[in-house]
Every structure is written in C-alpha cells, then in structure tokens.
Coordinates of C-alpha atoms (C1' of nucleotides) in Angstrom, one line a residue:
Chain A
M1 CA 51.0 11.1 7.0
F2 CA 48.4 9.9 9.3
R3 CA 45.3 11.6 10.5
N4 CA 43.9 9.9 13.5
T5 CA 41.0 12.3 13.7
K6 CA 39.6 11.4 10.4
F7 CA 36.4 9.7 11.2
K8 CA 33.8 9.9 8.6
D9 CA 30.9 11.2 10.6
K10 CA 27.5 11.3 9.2
S11 CA 25.9 13.0 12.1
T12 CA 27.8 16.3 12.0
R13 CA 26.2 19.0 10.0
P14 CA 27.3 18.8 6.3
S15 CA 29.1 21.8 5.0
N16 CA 26.7 22.4 2.2
L17 CA 23.3 21.7 3.6
V18 CA 20.5 22.6 1.2
Q19 CA 18.6 25.3 3.0
T20 CA 15.2 24.2 1.5
V21 CA 15.7 20.7 2.9
E22 CA 16.4 22.0 6.3
R23 CA 13.4 24.2 6.3
V24 CA 11.2 21.5 5.0
S25 CA 12.4 19.2 7.7
Q26 CA 11.7 21.8 10.3
I27 CA 8.2 22.4 9.0
I28 CA 7.3 18.8 8.9
D29 CA 8.6 18.2 12.4
L30 CA 6.6 21.1 13.6
V31 CA 3.4 20.2 11.9
G32 CA 3.9 16.5 12.9
N33 CA 4.1 17.3 16.5
S34 CA 1.0 19.4 16.6
S35 CA -2.2 17.5 17.1
Q36 CA -4.5 20.0 15.5
G37 CA -2.3 21.1 12.7
M38 CA -0.8 24.6 12.3
S39 CA -1.6 27.8 10.5
I40 CA 0.9 29.5 8.3
K41 CA 1.1 32.2 10.9
D42 CA 2.0 29.8 13.6
I43 CA 4.7 28.1 11.5
S44 CA 6.2 31.3 10.3
S45 CA 6.4 32.9 13.7
T46 CA 7.7 29.7 15.4
L47 CA 10.5 29.3 12.8
G48 CA 11.1 32.9 12.2
L49 CA 10.5 32.7 8.5
P50 CA 8.4 35.2 6.5
K51 CA 4.8 34.1 5.8
G52 CA 5.3 34.2 2.0
T53 CA 8.2 31.7 2.3
V54 CA 6.3 29.3 4.5
H55 CA 3.4 29.5 2.2
R56 CA 5.5 28.7 -0.9
L57 CA 7.1 25.7 0.8
L58 CA 3.8 24.4 2.1
T59 CA 2.1 24.5 -1.2
S60 CA 5.0 22.7 -2.8
L61 CA 4.9 20.1 0.0
A62 CA 1.2 19.8 -0.3
Y63 CA 1.5 19.2 -4.1
F64 CA 3.6 16.2 -3.4
G65 CA 1.5 14.9 -0.6
Y66 CA 3.8 15.5 2.4
I67 CA 1.4 18.1 3.8
R68 CA -2.3 18.5 3.5
Q69 CA -4.6 21.3 4.4
D70 CA -7.6 20.7 6.5
A71 CA -10.7 21.9 4.5
K72 CA -12.4 23.4 7.5
T73 CA -9.7 24.8 9.8
K74 CA -7.4 25.7 6.9
N75 CA -4.6 24.3 9.1
Y76 CA -1.8 22.4 7.7
L77 CA -1.3 18.8 8.7
L78 CA 1.0 15.9 7.8
G79 CA 0.1 14.5 4.4
L80 CA -0.8 10.9 3.6
K81 CA 2.3 10.5 1.5
L82 CA 4.1 10.0 4.8
L83 CA 1.8 7.1 5.7
E84 CA 2.8 5.5 2.4
L85 CA 6.5 6.1 2.9
G86 CA 6.3 4.8 6.5
N87 CA 4.8 1.6 5.2
L88 CA 7.3 1.4 2.4
I89 CA 10.2 1.5 4.7
T90 CA 8.6 -1.1 6.9
S91 CA 8.6 -3.5 3.9
Q92 CA 12.2 -2.7 3.2
L93 CA 13.1 -3.8 6.7
D94 CA 12.4 -7.4 6.0
L95 CA 14.0 -8.1 9.4
R96 CA 10.8 -6.9 10.8
K97 CA 8.5 -9.0 8.7
I98 CA 10.4 -12.1 9.6
A99 CA 10.4 -11.3 13.3
E100 CA 6.8 -10.4 13.6
P101 CA 5.2 -13.8 14.3
Y102 CA 7.9 -14.7 16.8
L103 CA 7.4 -11.4 18.6
K104 CA 3.6 -11.9 18.7
E105 CA 4.1 -15.3 20.3
L106 CA 6.5 -13.9 22.8
A107 CA 4.0 -11.1 23.8
E108 CA 1.2 -13.6 24.1
K109 CA 3.2 -15.9 26.3
T110 CA 4.6 -13.3 28.6
K111 CA 1.6 -10.9 28.6
E112 CA 3.9 -8.0 28.4
T113 CA 5.0 -5.5 25.8
V114 CA 7.6 -6.7 23.3
H115 CA 9.9 -4.3 21.4
M116 CA 12.3 -4.7 18.5
V117 CA 14.9 -2.1 17.8
I118 CA 17.9 -1.3 15.7
L119 CA 20.8 1.0 16.3
D120 CA 21.0 4.1 14.2
Q121 CA 23.4 7.0 14.8
Y122 CA 24.2 5.5 18.2
E123 CA 20.6 5.7 19.2
V124 CA 18.0 3.0 19.6
V125 CA 15.1 3.1 17.1
Y126 CA 12.0 1.2 17.8
I127 CA 11.0 -0.7 14.6
E128 CA 8.3 -2.9 16.2
K129 CA 6.1 -2.8 19.2
I130 CA 3.7 -5.5 20.2
E131 CA 1.4 -5.3 23.1
S132 CA -0.2 -8.4 24.6
E133 CA -3.9 -8.2 23.9
I134 CA -4.8 -9.1 27.4
G135 CA -2.8 -8.7 30.5
T136 CA -1.5 -5.2 30.0
G137 CA -4.1 -4.2 32.5
G138 CA -4.6 -0.7 31.1
L139 CA -0.9 0.1 31.4
K140 CA 0.4 1.0 28.0
M141 CA 4.0 1.9 27.3
A142 CA 4.5 5.3 25.8
S143 CA 7.0 4.0 23.3
R144 CA 6.1 4.3 19.6
V145 CA 7.5 2.8 16.4
G146 CA 10.0 5.1 14.9
A147 CA 10.8 6.7 18.3
R148 CA 14.3 6.9 19.6
N149 CA 16.0 6.3 23.0
P150 CA 19.5 6.7 24.3
A151 CA 21.3 3.4 24.0
H152 CA 23.1 3.2 27.3
S153 CA 20.0 3.4 29.5
C154 CA 17.9 0.6 28.1
A155 CA 18.2 -3.1 27.8
V156 CA 18.0 -3.3 24.0
G157 CA 20.5 -0.5 23.7
K158 CA 23.0 -2.2 26.0
V159 CA 22.8 -5.4 24.1
L160 CA 23.6 -3.7 20.9
L161 CA 26.3 -1.5 22.4
S162 CA 28.0 -4.6 23.8
Y163 CA 29.0 -5.7 20.3
L164 CA 30.8 -2.4 19.4
T165 CA 34.5 -2.1 19.4
D166 CA 36.2 -0.1 22.1
E167 CA 36.9 2.6 19.6
E168 CA 33.3 2.8 18.5
L169 CA 32.2 2.9 22.1
D170 CA 34.4 5.9 22.7
T171 CA 32.9 7.7 19.7
F172 CA 29.5 6.9 21.0
I173 CA 30.2 8.2 24.5
E174 CA 31.9 11.3 23.1
K175 CA 29.1 12.1 20.8
K176 CA 26.1 11.2 22.9
G177 CA 27.3 11.3 26.4
L178 CA 25.7 9.2 29.1
P179 CA 22.8 11.3 30.3
Q180 CA 21.4 10.3 33.7
R181 CA 17.8 9.3 33.1
T182 CA 17.1 7.9 36.5
P183 CA 19.1 7.2 39.7
N184 CA 20.0 3.8 38.3
T185 CA 21.4 4.9 34.9
I186 CA 25.0 4.0 34.3
V187 CA 26.8 7.3 33.8
S188 CA 30.4 6.3 34.2
P189 CA 32.2 5.2 31.0
I190 CA 34.3 2.7 32.9
Q191 CA 31.4 1.2 34.6
L192 CA 29.5 1.0 31.3
K193 CA 32.3 -0.8 29.6
E194 CA 32.6 -3.3 32.3
H195 CA 28.8 -3.8 32.3
L196 CA 28.7 -4.2 28.5
S197 CA 31.4 -6.9 28.5
M198 CA 29.3 -8.8 31.0
V199 CA 26.2 -8.3 28.9
R200 CA 28.0 -9.6 25.9
N201 CA 29.2 -12.7 27.8
Q202 CA 25.9 -13.6 29.2
G203 CA 24.0 -12.9 26.0
Y204 CA 21.3 -10.7 27.5
A205 CA 20.9 -7.4 29.2
I206 CA 18.6 -6.1 32.0
D207 CA 17.3 -2.6 32.3
D208 CA 16.6 -2.2 36.0
E209 CA 14.7 1.1 35.9
E210 CA 17.7 2.8 34.2
N211 CA 15.7 4.5 31.6
E212 CA 12.4 5.2 33.2
K213 CA 11.4 4.9 36.8
G214 CA 9.0 2.0 37.3
I215 CA 9.9 0.1 34.1
R216 CA 12.1 -3.0 33.9
C217 CA 13.2 -4.8 30.7
V218 CA 15.2 -7.8 29.5
A219 CA 16.7 -7.9 26.1
A220 CA 18.5 -10.3 23.8
P221 CA 20.3 -9.8 20.5
I222 CA 19.4 -10.9 17.0
F223 CA 22.0 -12.0 14.6
D224 CA 21.9 -12.1 10.8
D225 CA 23.3 -14.8 8.6
K226 CA 26.8 -13.4 8.9
G227 CA 26.6 -13.5 12.6
R228 CA 26.3 -9.7 13.0
P229 CA 24.1 -8.3 15.8
V230 CA 21.6 -6.4 13.7
S231 CA 18.8 -5.9 16.1
A232 CA 17.6 -6.5 19.7
I233 CA 14.3 -7.5 21.2
S234 CA 13.0 -7.0 24.7
I235 CA 10.2 -7.6 27.1
S236 CA 9.2 -4.5 29.1
G237 CA 6.8 -3.8 31.8
P238 CA 6.0 -2.2 35.1
S239 CA 8.5 -3.2 37.8
F240 CA 5.9 -4.6 40.1
R241 CA 5.0 -7.2 37.5
V242 CA 8.4 -7.6 35.8
T243 CA 10.2 -8.5 39.0
K244 CA 13.9 -9.4 39.1
K245 CA 12.9 -12.9 40.1
L246 CA 10.5 -13.3 37.2
I247 CA 13.2 -12.1 34.8
Q248 CA 15.7 -14.6 36.2
D249 CA 13.3 -17.5 36.3
V250 CA 11.2 -17.0 33.2
L251 CA 11.6 -13.9 31.0
K252 CA 15.3 -14.0 30.5
K253 CA 15.0 -17.5 29.0
E254 CA 12.1 -16.6 26.8
V255 CA 13.7 -13.5 25.2
I256 CA 16.9 -15.3 24.5
K257 CA 15.1 -18.2 23.0
T258 CA 12.9 -16.0 20.8
G259 CA 16.0 -14.0 19.8
L260 CA 17.7 -17.2 18.7
E261 CA 14.7 -18.4 16.8
I262 CA 14.5 -15.1 14.8
S263 CA 18.3 -15.2 14.2
K264 CA 17.9 -18.7 12.8
A265 CA 15.0 -17.5 10.6
L266 CA 17.5 -14.9 9.3
G267 CA 20.0 -17.6 8.4
F268 CA 22.1 -17.5 11.5
K269 CA 24.0 -20.7 12.0
G270 CA 25.2 -20.2 15.5
V271 CA 28.6 -19.3 16.8
T272 CA 31.6 -21.2 15.3
Chain B
M1 CA -18.4 40.2 -12.3
F2 CA -18.5 36.5 -11.9
R3 CA -16.0 33.9 -12.8
N4 CA -17.5 30.4 -13.0
T5 CA -14.3 28.6 -13.7
K6 CA -12.6 29.8 -10.5
F7 CA -12.3 26.5 -8.7
K8 CA -9.6 26.4 -6.1
D9 CA -7.7 23.3 -7.2
K10 CA -5.0 21.9 -5.0
S11 CA -4.1 19.1 -7.4
T12 CA -2.9 21.3 -10.2
R13 CA 0.7 22.3 -10.3
P14 CA 1.3 25.4 -8.3
S15 CA 2.8 28.3 -10.2
N16 CA 5.8 28.6 -7.9
L17 CA 6.8 25.1 -7.0
V18 CA 10.1 25.0 -5.1
Q19 CA 12.5 23.1 -7.3
T20 CA 14.3 21.5 -4.3
V21 CA 11.0 20.1 -2.9
E22 CA 10.2 18.6 -6.3
R23 CA 13.6 17.0 -6.6
V24 CA 13.6 15.7 -3.0
S25 CA 10.2 14.2 -3.6
Q26 CA 11.4 12.5 -6.8
I27 CA 14.5 11.1 -5.0
I28 CA 12.5 9.8 -2.1
D29 CA 9.9 8.1 -4.4
L30 CA 12.7 6.6 -6.4
V31 CA 14.6 5.3 -3.4
G32 CA 11.5 4.1 -1.7
N33 CA 10.5 2.0 -4.6
S34 CA 13.8 0.2 -4.9
S35 CA 14.2 -2.8 -2.7
Q36 CA 17.9 -2.7 -2.4
G37 CA 18.4 1.0 -2.3
M38 CA 20.1 3.1 -5.0
S39 CA 23.5 4.5 -5.8
I40 CA 24.1 8.1 -6.6
K41 CA 24.8 7.1 -10.2
D42 CA 21.5 5.3 -10.5
I43 CA 19.6 8.2 -9.1
S44 CA 21.3 10.9 -11.1
S45 CA 21.0 9.0 -14.4
T46 CA 17.4 8.1 -13.7
L47 CA 16.4 11.7 -12.9
G48 CA 18.7 13.3 -15.3
L49 CA 20.4 15.4 -12.6
P50 CA 24.2 15.9 -12.2
K51 CA 25.8 13.7 -9.6
G52 CA 27.0 16.6 -7.6
T53 CA 23.5 17.9 -7.2
V54 CA 22.1 14.5 -6.2
H55 CA 24.9 14.0 -3.7
R56 CA 24.3 17.4 -2.1
L57 CA 20.6 16.7 -1.8
L58 CA 21.2 13.2 -0.4
T59 CA 23.6 14.3 2.3
S60 CA 21.1 17.0 3.3
L61 CA 18.3 14.4 3.4
A62 CA 20.5 12.0 5.3
Y63 CA 21.3 14.6 7.9
F64 CA 17.6 15.0 8.7
G65 CA 17.0 11.2 8.7
Y66 CA 14.9 11.0 5.5
I67 CA 17.5 9.0 3.8
R68 CA 20.1 6.6 5.2
Q69 CA 23.1 5.0 3.6
D70 CA 23.7 1.3 3.9
A71 CA 27.1 0.8 5.5
K72 CA 28.1 -2.1 3.3
T73 CA 26.6 -1.4 -0.1
K74 CA 26.9 2.4 0.2
N75 CA 23.5 2.5 -1.4
Y76 CA 21.0 5.1 -0.3
L77 CA 17.8 3.8 1.4
L78 CA 14.7 5.4 3.0
G79 CA 15.6 6.8 6.4
L80 CA 14.0 5.9 9.7
K81 CA 12.6 9.4 10.1
L82 CA 9.9 8.3 7.7
L83 CA 8.9 5.5 10.0
E84 CA 8.5 8.0 12.7
L85 CA 6.5 10.4 10.6
G86 CA 4.3 7.5 9.3
N87 CA 3.5 6.6 12.8
L88 CA 2.9 10.2 13.8
I89 CA 0.3 10.7 11.1
T90 CA -1.3 7.5 12.2
S91 CA -1.8 9.0 15.7
Q92 CA -3.2 12.2 14.1
L93 CA -5.8 10.2 12.4
D94 CA -7.6 9.3 15.6
L95 CA -10.3 7.9 13.4
R96 CA -8.1 5.0 12.9
K97 CA -7.4 4.4 16.6
I98 CA -11.0 4.4 17.4
A99 CA -11.9 2.1 14.6
E100 CA -9.2 -0.5 15.1
P101 CA -10.9 -2.8 17.7
Y102 CA -14.1 -2.9 15.7
L103 CA -12.2 -3.7 12.5
K104 CA -10.3 -6.5 14.2
E105 CA -13.5 -8.0 15.4
L106 CA -15.0 -7.8 12.0
A107 CA -12.0 -9.5 10.4
E108 CA -12.2 -12.2 13.0
K109 CA -15.8 -12.8 12.5
T110 CA -15.7 -12.9 8.7
K111 CA -12.3 -14.4 8.2
E112 CA -11.6 -12.0 5.4
T113 CA -9.5 -8.9 4.9
V114 CA -10.9 -5.6 6.2
H115 CA -9.9 -2.2 4.9
M116 CA -10.5 1.3 6.1
V117 CA -10.1 4.2 3.7
I118 CA -10.5 7.9 3.4
L119 CA -11.0 10.1 0.3
D120 CA -8.1 12.3 -0.7
Q121 CA -7.8 14.2 -3.9
Y122 CA -10.7 12.1 -5.2
E123 CA -8.7 9.0 -4.6
V124 CA -9.2 6.2 -2.1
V125 CA -6.3 6.0 0.4
Y126 CA -6.0 2.9 2.6
I127 CA -5.5 3.9 6.2
E128 CA -5.9 0.5 7.8
K129 CA -5.8 -3.0 6.7
I130 CA -6.5 -6.0 8.9
E131 CA -6.1 -9.6 7.8
S132 CA -7.9 -12.3 9.6
E133 CA -5.2 -14.4 11.3
I134 CA -6.6 -17.7 10.1
G135 CA -8.8 -18.3 7.2
T136 CA -7.1 -16.2 4.6
G137 CA -5.7 -19.5 3.3
G138 CA -2.5 -18.2 2.0
L139 CA -4.3 -15.6 -0.2
K140 CA -3.1 -12.1 0.8
M141 CA -4.4 -8.9 -0.7
A142 CA -1.8 -6.8 -2.4
S143 CA -3.2 -3.7 -0.8
R144 CA -1.0 -1.7 1.6
V145 CA -1.6 1.1 4.0
G146 CA -1.0 4.4 2.4
A147 CA -1.7 3.0 -1.1
R148 CA -4.2 4.6 -3.4
N149 CA -7.0 3.3 -5.7
P150 CA -9.4 4.9 -8.1
A151 CA -12.6 5.7 -6.3
H152 CA -15.1 4.7 -9.0
S153 CA -14.0 1.1 -9.2
C154 CA -14.1 -0.1 -5.6
A155 CA -16.7 -0.5 -3.0
V156 CA -15.3 1.9 -0.4
G157 CA -14.7 4.5 -3.1
K158 CA -18.3 4.3 -4.4
V159 CA -19.6 4.6 -0.9
L160 CA -17.7 7.8 -0.4
L161 CA -18.4 9.2 -3.8
S162 CA -22.1 8.7 -3.2
Y163 CA -22.1 11.5 -0.7
L164 CA -20.5 14.1 -3.1
T165 CA -22.6 16.8 -4.7
D166 CA -23.3 16.6 -8.4
E167 CA -20.9 19.4 -9.0
E168 CA -18.1 17.6 -7.1
L169 CA -18.8 14.4 -9.0
D170 CA -18.4 16.3 -12.3
T171 CA -15.1 17.7 -11.1
F172 CA -14.0 14.2 -10.0
I173 CA -14.9 12.7 -13.4
E174 CA -13.3 15.5 -15.3
K175 CA -10.1 15.3 -13.3
K176 CA -9.7 11.5 -12.8
G177 CA -11.8 10.0 -15.5
L178 CA -13.4 6.6 -15.2
P179 CA -10.6 4.2 -16.3
Q180 CA -11.7 0.7 -17.1
R181 CA -9.9 -1.6 -14.7
T182 CA -11.9 -4.8 -15.5
P183 CA -14.8 -5.6 -17.8
N184 CA -17.1 -4.9 -14.9
T185 CA -15.9 -1.3 -14.1
I186 CA -18.5 1.3 -14.5
V187 CA -17.1 3.7 -17.1
S188 CA -20.2 5.7 -18.1
P189 CA -20.7 8.9 -16.1
I190 CA -24.5 8.6 -16.3
Q191 CA -24.5 5.0 -15.2
L192 CA -22.1 5.9 -12.3
K193 CA -24.4 8.6 -11.1
E194 CA -27.4 6.3 -11.1
H195 CA -25.4 3.7 -9.4
L196 CA -24.2 6.1 -6.7
S197 CA -27.6 7.3 -5.9
M198 CA -28.6 3.7 -5.3
V199 CA -25.6 3.1 -3.1
R200 CA -26.4 6.2 -1.1
N201 CA -30.0 5.0 -0.6
Q202 CA -29.1 1.5 0.4
G203 CA -26.2 2.6 2.6
Y204 CA -23.6 0.2 1.2
A205 CA -21.8 -0.6 -2.0
I206 CA -20.6 -3.8 -3.7
D207 CA -17.6 -4.1 -5.8
D208 CA -18.3 -7.0 -8.1
E209 CA -14.8 -7.5 -9.6
E210 CA -14.9 -3.9 -10.8
N211 CA -11.4 -3.1 -9.7
E212 CA -9.6 -6.3 -9.9
K213 CA -10.6 -9.6 -11.5
G214 CA -11.4 -12.2 -8.9
I215 CA -11.9 -9.8 -6.0
R216 CA -15.3 -8.9 -4.6
C217 CA -16.0 -6.4 -1.7
V218 CA -18.8 -4.9 0.3
A219 CA -18.4 -1.5 1.9
A220 CA -20.2 0.8 4.3
P221 CA -19.7 4.4 5.3
I222 CA -18.5 5.9 8.6
F223 CA -19.9 9.1 9.8
D224 CA -18.5 11.6 12.3
D225 CA -20.3 13.4 15.0
K226 CA -21.6 16.0 12.5
G227 CA -23.0 13.3 10.3
R228 CA -20.3 13.7 7.6
P229 CA -19.1 10.6 5.8
V230 CA -15.5 10.7 6.7
S231 CA -14.4 7.2 5.9
A232 CA -15.5 3.8 4.6
I233 CA -14.8 0.3 5.6
S234 CA -15.0 -2.9 3.5
I235 CA -14.7 -6.7 3.6
S236 CA -12.7 -8.0 0.6
G237 CA -11.8 -11.4 -0.6
P238 CA -11.5 -13.8 -3.6
S239 CA -14.8 -14.1 -5.4
F240 CA -15.0 -17.8 -4.9
R241 CA -15.2 -17.3 -1.2
V242 CA -16.9 -13.9 -1.1
T243 CA -19.9 -15.0 -3.2
K244 CA -22.8 -12.7 -4.0
K245 CA -25.0 -14.8 -1.9
L246 CA -22.7 -14.6 1.1
I247 CA -22.6 -10.8 0.7
Q248 CA -26.4 -10.5 0.7
D249 CA -26.9 -13.0 3.5
V250 CA -24.1 -12.2 5.9
L251 CA -21.4 -9.8 5.0
K252 CA -23.5 -6.8 4.0
K253 CA -25.2 -6.8 7.3
E254 CA -21.9 -7.1 9.2
V255 CA -20.1 -4.2 7.5
I256 CA -23.1 -1.9 7.9
K257 CA -23.3 -2.9 11.5
T258 CA -19.6 -2.3 12.2
G259 CA -19.7 0.9 10.3
L260 CA -22.5 2.1 12.5
E261 CA -20.7 1.1 15.6
I262 CA -17.6 3.0 14.7
S263 CA -19.7 6.0 13.7
K264 CA -21.3 5.9 17.1
A265 CA -17.9 5.7 18.7
L266 CA -17.1 8.9 16.8
G267 CA -20.1 10.6 18.3
F268 CA -22.6 10.0 15.4
K269 CA -26.1 10.3 16.7
G270 CA -27.9 8.9 13.7
V271 CA -29.8 10.5 10.9
T272 CA -32.3 13.4 11.5
Chain C
dC1 C1' -21.4 46.8 7.2
dT2 C1' -16.8 47.8 8.9
dT3 C1' -12.7 46.4 10.8
dT4 C1' -9.1 43.2 11.7
dA5 C1' -6.4 39.3 10.9
dA6 C1' -4.7 35.9 8.2
dA7 C1' -3.7 33.9 3.7
dT8 C1' -2.1 34.4 -0.9
dT9 C1' 0.3 36.6 -4.7
dT10 C1' 3.6 39.8 -6.8
dC11 C1' 8.1 41.1 -8.1
dG12 C1' 12.7 43.2 -8.0
dT13 C1' 17.0 41.4 -5.9
dA14 C1' 20.6 38.9 -3.7
dT15 C1' 21.5 34.7 -2.1
dT16 C1' 21.3 30.1 -2.8
dA17 C1' 21.7 26.2 -5.1
dC18 C1' 23.5 24.9 -9.4
dG19 C1' 26.4 21.9 -12.1
dA20 C1' 30.8 21.3 -14.9
dA21 C1' 34.9 19.8 -13.8
dA22 C1' 38.6 18.6 -10.6
dC23 C1' 39.8 15.3 -7.2
dA24 C1' 39.4 11.2 -4.3
dT25 C1' 38.1 6.8 -3.3
dT26 C1' 36.6 2.3 -4.2
dA27 C1' 36.0 -1.6 -7.3
dT28 C1' 37.5 -4.3 -11.3
dT29 C1' 40.5 -6.1 -14.6
dT30 C1' 44.8 -7.6 -16.3
Chain D
dA1 C1' 49.9 -6.3 -7.2
dA2 C1' 49.6 -2.6 -10.4
dA3 C1' 46.7 -0.3 -13.6
dT4 C1' 42.4 1.1 -15.0
dA5 C1' 37.9 2.0 -14.7
dA6 C1' 33.9 3.6 -12.3
dT7 C1' 31.7 5.8 -8.8
dG8 C1' 31.6 9.0 -5.0
dT9 C1' 32.9 13.6 -3.1
dT10 C1' 34.4 18.4 -3.2
dT11 C1' 35.3 22.9 -5.3
dC12 C1' 33.9 27.2 -7.1
dG13 C1' 32.4 30.8 -10.4
dT14 C1' 27.8 31.9 -12.1
dA15 C1' 23.0 32.4 -13.1
dA16 C1' 18.9 31.0 -12.1
dT17 C1' 16.2 30.2 -8.1
dA18 C1' 14.2 31.1 -4.1
dC19 C1' 13.8 35.0 -1.2
dG20 C1' 11.0 38.0 1.5
dA21 C1' 8.9 42.9 1.9
dA22 C1' 4.9 44.6 0.7
dA23 C1' 0.5 44.7 -1.8
dT24 C1' -3.7 42.3 -2.5
dT25 C1' -7.2 39.2 -1.6
dT26 C1' -10.0 36.4 1.3
dA27 C1' -12.1 35.1 5.6
dA28 C1' -13.5 36.0 10.4
dA29 C1' -15.0 39.0 14.0
dG30 C1' -17.3 42.9 16.0

DNA sequence: CTTTAAATTTCGTATTACGAAACATTATTT
DNA sequence: AAATAATGTTTCGTAATACGAAATTTAAAG
C-alpha cells in the first residue's frame, strides 16, 4: 500500500484549528496594520464579530501584553510584549548574530542595502536589513525585517530554491504558483528550473527587476556546518546604480565572498 | 454616592479571561525562553496540560506563524510572525524612529551604551538600545529591547516617575512595591518622593548602582509636542568608567541636551 | 442638559474546546 | 534487526467554556 499524495503539509488549514487562536491572530494582524490603532467598533465590524466578543478577547490580550490601549484615544494598539518576543526570536536566530558584522561591512563597502533571508513555507523572510549609512541618497528600500516575498522573483529566493529537490520544487510551484510581479519575472516552470540549475552551478543569482521595477539585486547562499544552504544574502539597489556591469565586475564577487565568510563563521568547511 | 476605591486597573486579572489566550501566552513565553525549542512533552508537563491539548494549540499557532517546528529536532520554536509583529510595533512607535539618529550620535560621543525607555504598567520598558561600536571594551549591557525593569531603581525610571501625580505614585508603590535591588536602592516611599521632586526640578536623574551593582547611569526626559514626558533616555556603563565626576562634568550635560533635541524634533516648544 | 454612540458587563445557552484514551510514529535498547 | 519504550497525533463523547444578544454604563457631541 503506497500513498503518493501523502505529503505532510504544515501550510494547509489544520482540521481542528482553535477558534480563539484564529480570532486572536486576525485581531493582532488588523491592529498591527493600523497606524493609529483601532476601536472595538472598527475591529468588530471589520471581522464581523460581536462587540462583546471582541472586547473579551482584547482585554485578555491586553492582560498578557499583546495589546495595549491608548490612554487618550481609547484605541487598541499592539502591545509591548510583541517587541520583547520579536527580540527574543532574533536572539534565537544566532545565524543573524553571527552574520551581522559581515553584513555591515558589506553594506559599507558597496554603499547599498544588504538583506539576509531564510526560506519559510516556500517564501522568503527577511531576517536582517542593513542600509549603508551614506550613499543611499535618500532612496530607501521598502523591505522590512519579518516581511515576506515570493521566492521565484528575487535573487535571494532563487538562490535558496536552487538547492531544493525537483520534488520540492514541484510542491513549491503547485502551492505558491509563479505570480508575475514585473515583465521580467520568470513565470514558466520549465524556464525556472533551467534558470535555477544555472544559479546553483554559478553560486549566485541575479534579480534583474524581476520582483520590482527599478530594483536589481545579486545574492549568494550561506551554508551551515553541515553544508546545508540555510540562508541567503543580497545587495539591492536602484537599477541605475546597480548596473549589470557593476554586478559582474564588483558586486557579484563581494556577495559571494561575504557569503563564504559567514558560512565559514558558521563552521562550513567548504565542499568536499 | 461616591466610590473612592474605583480605580480602573488594567493590570489586575480580568474577570472573564479567555482560557485559550492565557494558555497561548504561557506556551509562547515558555517556548520563547528556551534556546533550543521545546517538545510537546516538555510543554505539556511544564504547564500541566494534556498532550492533546498542547498539540492542538501548537498546530493552530503554527498555522498562523506564531510558532514553527524545527524540521530536524521536531521541537517547537517561536515563529517568524513574531519577528514581523515586533518590527511592526517598532514602526508604530515613531518616537523611536525620530530619536534614533540622536541616540546614535550620543552613543558615539560618549562611547557608552544609550537606552531609550517608556513607562508601561508602572514599569520601564526598553524600546531602544544603542551600543557604541568602539569603546565598550568587551563589556556589554545585559539589557535587551522589550525587556522590563522596576522604575524606582533606575535613572530612566526615576525621571519618568518624577512626573507622576502624588496619587499615581501611591498607586505605583502599592502595586509594585520598592524592591531592594542593591544596597543603594531607595526603598522608603518618603525618601523616594523627596528624591523624585529633586529629579524633577533638576531635569535629570542619576542611578548610582541602585539597580545593579557596578552600573551607573544618567537619564533625562523626552517631551512630546504637548509637553508630556513620554520617554526617557540614558547613558549607562560600568561605574569605573562612568564616574560621578564624569557624570557631573560631561555626561549629565550631554543626555539633557540630546533629550531636548529629541523633544524638539517631536514638536516640543519648551516650558511655558 | 439632552441625545447619540461607543464601550463594557451580564447571563442563559449552544458550541467549542476539552482531555482521556486509542493509535501512529519515531527513537532507543537488546 | 526486532522489540520496546517514548513521544507525537488523532478521535470522540462530554461538560465546561466561550459565545453573543441585549442591557447597562460611560464618554462624546449637539
């Protein structure tokens, strides 16, 4: 008896979701994405829940610090507990701690924005972002630590995808699709697979305005002590500064070098 | 009919806490404070909950990204959603954004650690921490963004307490007490009140190893556009470097100055 | 001072989450 | 490699929990 469809899949809705957890998550998302906080009325009408219910959940959340109530406006805002937890997880990702000095150096040297990401649920999650103090010239990238991006359309994502098995890639494509973000985005599965094998061979990836018009990036992988590609780093910037030539002549070399340095700091001994 | 004891008090346990929220909070705290993550067994035995229940809550939390499961060890860890939320709240505290450059400059100039805090539930919460790149000489402060401290025993706390009304101060003392952290901690309510009125008059506070042996700090307040003391900043360091003389001659002036600069950036027009 | 709107509390009820135990999977020992 | 132990996952009948309509209180606006 074999069951070829039995893929344990953490991203599909569990059969027995706890209702309260779902509602709490919805409330926190909602409140988090409002700049001025929200009233109970707002929340209850947006989510279609009775005011009483929302109030009960909010007071419980407030008691544990996940939500706080503005003294003046009476609006509910994210609580400071989330600051604490956000920093806790940072310290759990010791990857990030180790990489930090190298990334700073890279940002200084190249005068562009440096990102560090990991792959989670087939999406790219930014775990570090360093902007060169000078040189960014008022142009700031909209990215933010904790934010997510499709993997197929950015350099860091393509680097990490390039180490997946063919089977995993199929699951990825099936689950996430290959949404076209710009005219340059690779949307054909076959093309993507060819591209990824190239990326893997050459050890770096370029995002030539595939994710956002006007932004170009180069990325390289980071390996842990077991040689597993656990993370990727990139240099990103506006296309008029980050030209194809600059990438080939300078930036490519620098990301790869920094990637290798961080890998070594993690105990990576090199291939074979 | 008057009821003098009717103080709306957000920190006492609400009558109708949602059980699931409490359990979720316990689980997240537990998992967050473990460096290697925890198994279901660990969590259920620590909290005294049945495995099935813990499992159900964990899968729900994982679905929404608050918890993730390590692929290898199968242990549960904090999820990356918390990174995202931690960064969201940071951007909601635009106070912090505005202050950042000033604080960096202060840290550079003084070569010591600079903190920024707000008061929440009568406790000090660190919302920013900047370490001077050089000069810390291997000595790092254990503080962490999001962490909390009693208010009566640190400079930033005393600065903020100094603006409370007498009534609020009594509530604070009743609720939190004045725990003795070191031999220097002020533990007498009367002494504290006298001290605070002095702090308020002089516009800064010193923590002379009152919170931690070997650590001395100076702090100054930050006012918003309405003239309300919304935050406080401090310079902290080992007592052998941060001498009383250095504070009086140099540091005191610098924190006050930086505090005022930030206040002005927030729209503060000065007193009267 | 009156009116309106939102926030908070109450309370009987049905749904939801509970948790004991069965079952499955993974790790450990012999 | 087989057996055993230990942990993880699912099931399901039940009761406690959270629900939510409505009443009450509080705050804001006219």
